[in-house]
């Protein structure tokens, strides 16, 4: 999967605005976008940060350690959530694995990292049900209980919800970060105002800087 290149629907800015844009002074339509329709969040007075990701995406894997460190640094300032992407008409075993582990109360940061490790370091793509089931069994999880949940109505409903949320948040590539149901950004979006190419590490740093500012902006708007 490619990093995000938001071409459709972006607000066209003039050359002067583009030249002045930067992660330290992000511009709407450049380093981030405001959703046409704000989405509901359940974070109370805190700010919801939602990541759309794909276990099969190498950029999501690369971004995950930096994002996790940023989340820990934010502490009680935010409520962090993840949503695995869906593909209309395609059954993604990795996605169903994610929702099954959530339904069983077994998804946590350690398991999340372990799945990325299995797919991108151990090169087990887990793109077939049997590969997922074998991986799960090796984690000491009840295989039959997992399979029953995996094939159940609850997981199917979670997949449908993922499709609906991707439509609502206009997600067409990933990783994508949504801030409090209002703003979206990504490593590539955060670099849109830059005149020079950036390494993936620089893209991550720029995205986190934009996210800091968007969290502060959303927090100020709640008062």
mmCIF file of C-alpha atoms in Angstrom:
data_model
loop_
_atom_site.group_PDB
_atom_site.id
_atom_site.type_symbol
_atom_site.label_atom_id
_atom_site.label_comp_id
_atom_site.label_asym_id
_atom_site.label_seq_id
_atom_site.Cartn_x
_atom_site.Cartn_y
_atom_site.Cartn_z
ATOM 1 C CA UNK A 1 0.000 0.000 0.000
ATOM 2 C CA UNK A 2 1.225 3.468 -0.785
ATOM 3 C CA UNK A 3 1.442 6.301 1.669
ATOM 4 C CA UNK A 4 -1.338 8.782 1.237
ATOM 5 C CA UNK A 5 -1.414 11.106 -1.770
ATOM 6 C CA UNK A 6 -4.585 13.089 -1.351
ATOM 7 C CA UNK A 7 -5.316 14.347 -4.844
ATOM 8 C CA UNK A 8 -9.105 14.206 -5.014
ATOM 9 C CA UNK A 9 -11.037 16.609 -2.854
ATOM 10 C CA UNK A 10 -8.021 18.548 -1.590
ATOM 11 C CA UNK A 11 -8.381 22.297 -1.219
ATOM 12 C CA UNK A 12 -6.190 23.991 -3.853
ATOM 13 C CA UNK A 13 -3.968 26.639 -2.321
ATOM 14 C CA UNK A 14 -1.901 29.294 -4.035
ATOM 15 C CA UNK A 15 1.850 29.119 -4.462
ATOM 16 C CA UNK A 16 2.474 31.539 -1.608
ATOM 17 C CA UNK A 17 0.381 29.498 0.829
ATOM 18 C CA UNK A 18 2.107 26.320 -0.291
ATOM 19 C CA UNK A 19 5.509 27.861 0.262
ATOM 20 C CA UNK A 20 4.642 28.939 3.791
ATOM 21 C CA UNK A 21 3.023 25.683 4.828
ATOM 22 C CA UNK A 22 4.943 23.372 7.139
ATOM 23 C CA UNK A 23 4.318 20.804 9.891
ATOM 24 C CA UNK A 24 5.005 23.584 12.421
ATOM 25 C CA UNK A 25 2.307 25.753 10.804
ATOM 26 C CA UNK A 26 -0.028 23.278 9.103
ATOM 27 C CA UNK A 27 -2.551 24.512 6.600
ATOM 28 C CA UNK A 28 -5.985 23.054 6.039
ATOM 29 C CA UNK A 29 -5.914 21.278 2.685
ATOM 30 C CA UNK A 30 -2.146 20.822 2.781
ATOM 31 C CA UNK A 31 -0.784 19.079 5.891
ATOM 32 C CA UNK A 32 -4.276 18.120 7.086
ATOM 33 C CA UNK A 33 -7.875 18.180 5.941
ATOM 34 C CA UNK A 34 -11.108 19.060 7.690
ATOM 35 C CA UNK A 35 -13.850 16.516 7.097
ATOM 36 C CA UNK A 36 -16.903 17.858 5.304
ATOM 37 C CA UNK A 37 -19.045 16.254 7.999
ATOM 38 C CA UNK A 38 -17.795 15.842 11.548
ATOM 39 C CA UNK A 39 -18.001 12.259 12.792
ATOM 40 C CA UNK A 40 -19.298 11.268 16.244
ATOM 41 C CA UNK A 41 -16.715 10.389 18.894
ATOM 42 C CA UNK A 42 -17.011 8.891 22.367
ATOM 43 C CA UNK A 43 -14.110 10.457 24.220
ATOM 44 C CA UNK A 44 -15.831 12.855 26.605
ATOM 45 C CA UNK A 45 -13.608 15.856 27.311
ATOM 46 C CA UNK A 46 -10.603 14.060 25.882
ATOM 47 C CA UNK A 47 -9.579 14.080 22.233
ATOM 48 C CA UNK A 48 -10.139 10.948 20.172
ATOM 49 C CA UNK A 49 -7.259 9.911 17.926
ATOM 50 C CA UNK A 50 -8.217 7.182 15.475
ATOM 51 C CA UNK A 51 -5.767 5.334 13.249
ATOM 52 C CA UNK A 52 -6.904 3.570 10.088
ATOM 53 C CA UNK A 53 -4.307 0.905 9.342
ATOM 54 C CA UNK A 54 -3.672 -2.380 7.545
ATOM 55 C CA UNK A 55 -1.506 -5.186 8.934
ATOM 56 C CA UNK A 56 -0.337 -5.935 5.383
ATOM 57 C CA UNK A 57 0.852 -2.347 4.835
ATOM 58 C CA UNK A 58 4.627 -1.859 5.270
ATOM 59 C CA UNK A 59 4.146 1.855 5.928
ATOM 60 C CA UNK A 60 1.709 1.088 8.763
ATOM 61 C CA UNK A 61 4.293 -1.300 10.209
ATOM 62 C CA UNK A 62 7.036 1.336 9.969
ATOM 63 C CA UNK A 63 4.848 4.052 11.510
ATOM 64 C CA UNK A 64 3.593 1.921 14.406
ATOM 65 C CA UNK A 65 6.549 2.298 16.852
ATOM 66 C CA UNK A 66 6.644 6.085 16.456
ATOM 67 C CA UNK A 67 2.870 6.339 16.735
ATOM 68 C CA UNK A 68 2.826 4.120 19.845
ATOM 69 C CA UNK A 69 5.495 6.268 21.507
ATOM 70 C CA UNK A 70 3.493 9.398 20.661
ATOM 71 C CA UNK A 71 0.324 7.889 22.152
ATOM 72 C CA UNK A 72 2.137 7.085 25.407
ATOM 73 C CA UNK A 73 3.485 10.621 25.545
ATOM 74 C CA UNK A 74 -0.033 12.035 25.136
ATOM 75 C CA UNK A 75 -1.216 10.081 28.181
ATOM 76 C CA UNK A 76 -4.685 11.060 29.425
ATOM 77 C CA UNK A 77 -4.901 13.892 26.932
ATOM 78 C CA UNK A 78 -6.336 11.577 24.266
ATOM 79 C CA UNK A 79 -8.353 8.409 23.719
ATOM 80 C CA UNK A 80 -6.539 6.349 21.108
ATOM 81 C CA UNK A 81 -8.352 3.860 18.879
ATOM 82 C CA UNK A 82 -7.494 1.772 15.849
ATOM 83 C CA UNK A 83 -9.602 0.639 12.909
ATOM 84 C CA UNK A 84 -8.370 -1.985 10.484
ATOM 85 C CA UNK A 85 -9.246 -1.117 6.916
ATOM 86 C CA UNK A 86 -11.590 -3.165 4.752
ATOM 87 C CA UNK A 87 -11.773 -3.731 1.037
ATOM 88 C CA UNK A 88 -15.221 -3.911 -0.478
ATOM 89 C CA UNK A 89 -15.902 -7.388 -1.809
ATOM 90 C CA UNK A 90 -12.665 -8.841 -0.444
ATOM 91 C CA UNK A 91 -12.350 -11.012 2.645
ATOM 92 C CA UNK A 92 -9.198 -9.970 4.532
ATOM 93 C CA UNK A 93 -8.089 -12.664 7.004
ATOM 94 C CA UNK A 94 -5.790 -10.221 8.832
ATOM 95 C CA UNK A 95 -8.679 -7.831 9.357
ATOM 96 C CA UNK A 96 -10.941 -10.611 10.647
ATOM 97 C CA UNK A 97 -8.135 -11.752 12.960
ATOM 98 C CA UNK A 98 -7.942 -8.234 14.412
ATOM 99 C CA UNK A 99 -11.675 -8.000 15.069
ATOM 100 C CA UNK A 100 -11.784 -11.562 16.446
ATOM 101 C CA UNK A 101 -9.029 -10.810 18.957
ATOM 102 C CA UNK A 102 -10.899 -7.678 20.030
ATOM 103 C CA UNK A 103 -14.128 -9.663 20.456
ATOM 104 C CA UNK A 104 -12.265 -12.205 22.597
ATOM 105 C CA UNK A 105 -10.644 -9.496 24.719
ATOM 106 C CA UNK A 106 -7.177 -10.568 23.566
ATOM 107 C CA UNK A 107 -6.062 -7.564 21.528
ATOM 108 C CA UNK A 108 -3.438 -5.394 23.225
ATOM 109 C CA UNK A 109 -0.284 -3.509 22.240
ATOM 110 C CA UNK A 110 1.892 -6.608 22.607
ATOM 111 C CA UNK A 111 -0.355 -8.693 20.339
ATOM 112 C CA UNK A 112 -0.627 -5.823 17.853
ATOM 113 C CA UNK A 113 3.184 -5.605 17.581
ATOM 114 C CA UNK A 114 3.491 -9.389 17.384
ATOM 115 C CA UNK A 115 1.184 -9.510 14.358
ATOM 116 C CA UNK A 116 3.199 -6.838 12.565
ATOM 117 C CA UNK A 117 6.375 -8.767 13.422
ATOM 118 C CA UNK A 118 4.935 -12.011 12.083
ATOM 119 C CA UNK A 119 3.880 -10.431 8.811
ATOM 120 C CA UNK A 120 6.767 -8.094 8.016
ATOM 121 C CA UNK A 121 9.757 -9.695 9.738
ATOM 122 C CA UNK A 122 8.851 -13.385 9.669
ATOM 123 C CA UNK A 123 7.242 -12.925 6.217
ATOM 124 C CA UNK A 124 4.090 -14.827 7.127
ATOM 125 C CA UNK A 125 1.501 -12.850 5.171
ATOM 126 C CA UNK A 126 -1.447 -14.508 6.942
ATOM 127 C CA UNK A 127 -3.518 -13.948 3.831
ATOM 128 C CA UNK A 128 -5.395 -17.254 4.219
ATOM 129 C CA UNK A 129 -7.614 -18.391 7.064
ATOM 130 C CA UNK A 130 -5.424 -21.416 7.794
ATOM 131 C CA UNK A 131 -2.320 -19.252 8.223
ATOM 132 C CA UNK A 132 -4.190 -17.058 10.690
ATOM 133 C CA UNK A 133 -5.456 -20.073 12.636
ATOM 134 C CA UNK A 134 -1.974 -21.607 12.850
ATOM 135 C CA UNK A 135 -0.510 -18.320 14.105
ATOM 136 C CA UNK A 136 -3.251 -17.990 16.723
ATOM 137 C CA UNK A 137 -2.692 -21.546 17.975
ATOM 138 C CA UNK A 138 1.018 -20.767 18.438
ATOM 139 C CA UNK A 139 0.047 -17.893 20.728
ATOM 140 C CA UNK A 140 -1.603 -20.315 23.154
ATOM 141 C CA UNK A 141 -5.111 -19.168 22.221
ATOM 142 C CA UNK A 142 -7.956 -21.684 22.047
ATOM 143 C CA UNK A 143 -7.999 -22.343 18.294
ATOM 144 C CA UNK A 144 -11.567 -23.640 18.029
ATOM 145 C CA UNK A 145 -12.984 -20.792 20.094
ATOM 146 C CA UNK A 146 -11.080 -18.349 17.885
ATOM 147 C CA UNK A 147 -12.405 -19.992 14.695
ATOM 148 C CA UNK A 148 -15.984 -19.908 15.970
ATOM 149 C CA UNK A 149 -15.674 -16.191 16.793
ATOM 150 C CA UNK A 150 -13.836 -15.478 13.533
ATOM 151 C CA UNK A 151 -16.724 -16.953 11.561
ATOM 152 C CA UNK A 152 -19.441 -15.401 13.690
ATOM 153 C CA UNK A 153 -21.902 -12.562 13.123
ATOM 154 C CA UNK A 154 -20.057 -10.193 15.471
ATOM 155 C CA UNK A 155 -16.877 -10.124 13.391
ATOM 156 C CA UNK A 156 -18.906 -9.790 10.182
ATOM 157 C CA UNK A 157 -20.593 -6.768 11.754
ATOM 158 C CA UNK A 158 -17.220 -5.249 12.640
ATOM 159 C CA UNK A 159 -16.110 -5.618 9.021
ATOM 160 C CA UNK A 160 -19.243 -3.813 7.846
ATOM 161 C CA UNK A 161 -18.602 -1.042 10.383
ATOM 162 C CA UNK A 162 -15.055 -0.665 9.079
ATOM 163 C CA UNK A 163 -16.374 -0.195 5.533
ATOM 164 C CA UNK A 164 -18.882 2.388 6.768
ATOM 165 C CA UNK A 165 -16.255 4.311 8.730
ATOM 166 C CA UNK A 166 -13.860 4.346 5.796
ATOM 167 C CA UNK A 167 -16.592 5.968 3.718
ATOM 168 C CA UNK A 168 -17.372 8.495 6.446
ATOM 169 C CA UNK A 169 -13.718 9.447 6.914
ATOM 170 C CA UNK A 170 -12.976 9.347 3.145
ATOM 171 C CA UNK A 171 -10.193 6.798 3.659
ATOM 172 C CA UNK A 172 -8.553 5.630 0.435
ATOM 173 C CA UNK A 173 -4.988 4.928 1.621
ATOM 174 C CA UNK A 174 -3.226 4.420 4.918
ATOM 175 C CA UNK A 175 -1.964 4.910 7.570
ATOM 176 C CA UNK A 176 -4.455 7.703 8.174
ATOM 177 C CA UNK A 177 -4.993 9.542 11.463
ATOM 178 C CA UNK A 178 -8.319 11.153 12.384
ATOM 179 C CA UNK A 179 -8.395 13.727 15.175
ATOM 180 C CA UNK A 180 -11.638 14.003 17.153
ATOM 181 C CA UNK A 181 -13.838 13.161 14.183
ATOM 182 C CA UNK A 182 -12.912 16.488 12.522
ATOM 183 C CA UNK A 183 -9.449 16.414 11.006
ATOM 184 C CA UNK A 184 -7.407 13.879 9.083
ATOM 185 C CA UNK A 185 -3.695 13.729 8.396
ATOM 186 C CA UNK A 186 -1.009 11.201 7.532
ATOM 187 C CA UNK A 187 2.776 11.035 7.166
ATOM 188 C CA UNK A 188 2.586 12.009 3.488
ATOM 189 C CA UNK A 189 -0.049 14.707 4.015
ATOM 190 C CA UNK A 190 2.139 16.265 6.716
ATOM 191 C CA UNK A 191 4.899 16.560 4.106
ATOM 192 C CA UNK A 192 2.733 18.118 1.390
ATOM 193 C CA UNK A 193 4.031 21.642 2.023
ATOM 194 C CA UNK A 194 7.672 20.589 1.828
ATOM 195 C CA UNK A 195 9.704 21.340 -1.273
ATOM 196 C CA UNK A 196 12.151 18.496 -0.698
ATOM 197 C CA UNK A 197 11.829 14.733 -0.455
ATOM 198 C CA UNK A 198 11.772 13.300 3.052
ATOM 199 C CA UNK A 199 12.800 9.961 4.480
ATOM 200 C CA UNK A 200 10.153 7.799 6.105
ATOM 201 C CA UNK A 201 11.518 8.774 9.541
ATOM 202 C CA UNK A 202 11.110 12.448 8.636
ATOM 203 C CA UNK A 203 7.577 11.810 7.373
ATOM 204 C CA UNK A 204 6.720 10.243 10.724
ATOM 205 C CA UNK A 205 8.174 13.156 12.690
ATOM 206 C CA UNK A 206 6.275 15.656 10.554
ATOM 207 C CA UNK A 207 3.009 13.759 10.973
ATOM 208 C CA UNK A 208 3.381 13.606 14.749
ATOM 209 C CA UNK A 209 4.092 17.339 14.831
ATOM 210 C CA UNK A 210 0.909 18.032 12.867
ATOM 211 C CA UNK A 211 -0.997 15.668 15.152
ATOM 212 C CA UNK A 212 0.235 17.564 18.220
ATOM 213 C CA UNK A 213 -1.132 20.777 16.794
ATOM 214 C CA UNK A 214 -4.429 19.219 15.715
ATOM 215 C CA UNK A 215 -4.961 17.705 19.172
ATOM 216 C CA UNK A 216 -4.353 21.141 20.700
ATOM 217 C CA UNK A 217 -6.706 22.724 18.160
ATOM 218 C CA UNK A 218 -9.474 20.185 18.828
ATOM 219 C CA UNK A 219 -9.013 20.578 22.587
ATOM 220 C CA UNK A 220 -9.351 24.367 22.351
ATOM 221 C CA UNK A 221 -12.519 23.966 20.285
ATOM 222 C CA UNK A 222 -14.111 21.824 22.999
ATOM 223 C CA UNK A 223 -13.952 24.624 25.544
#
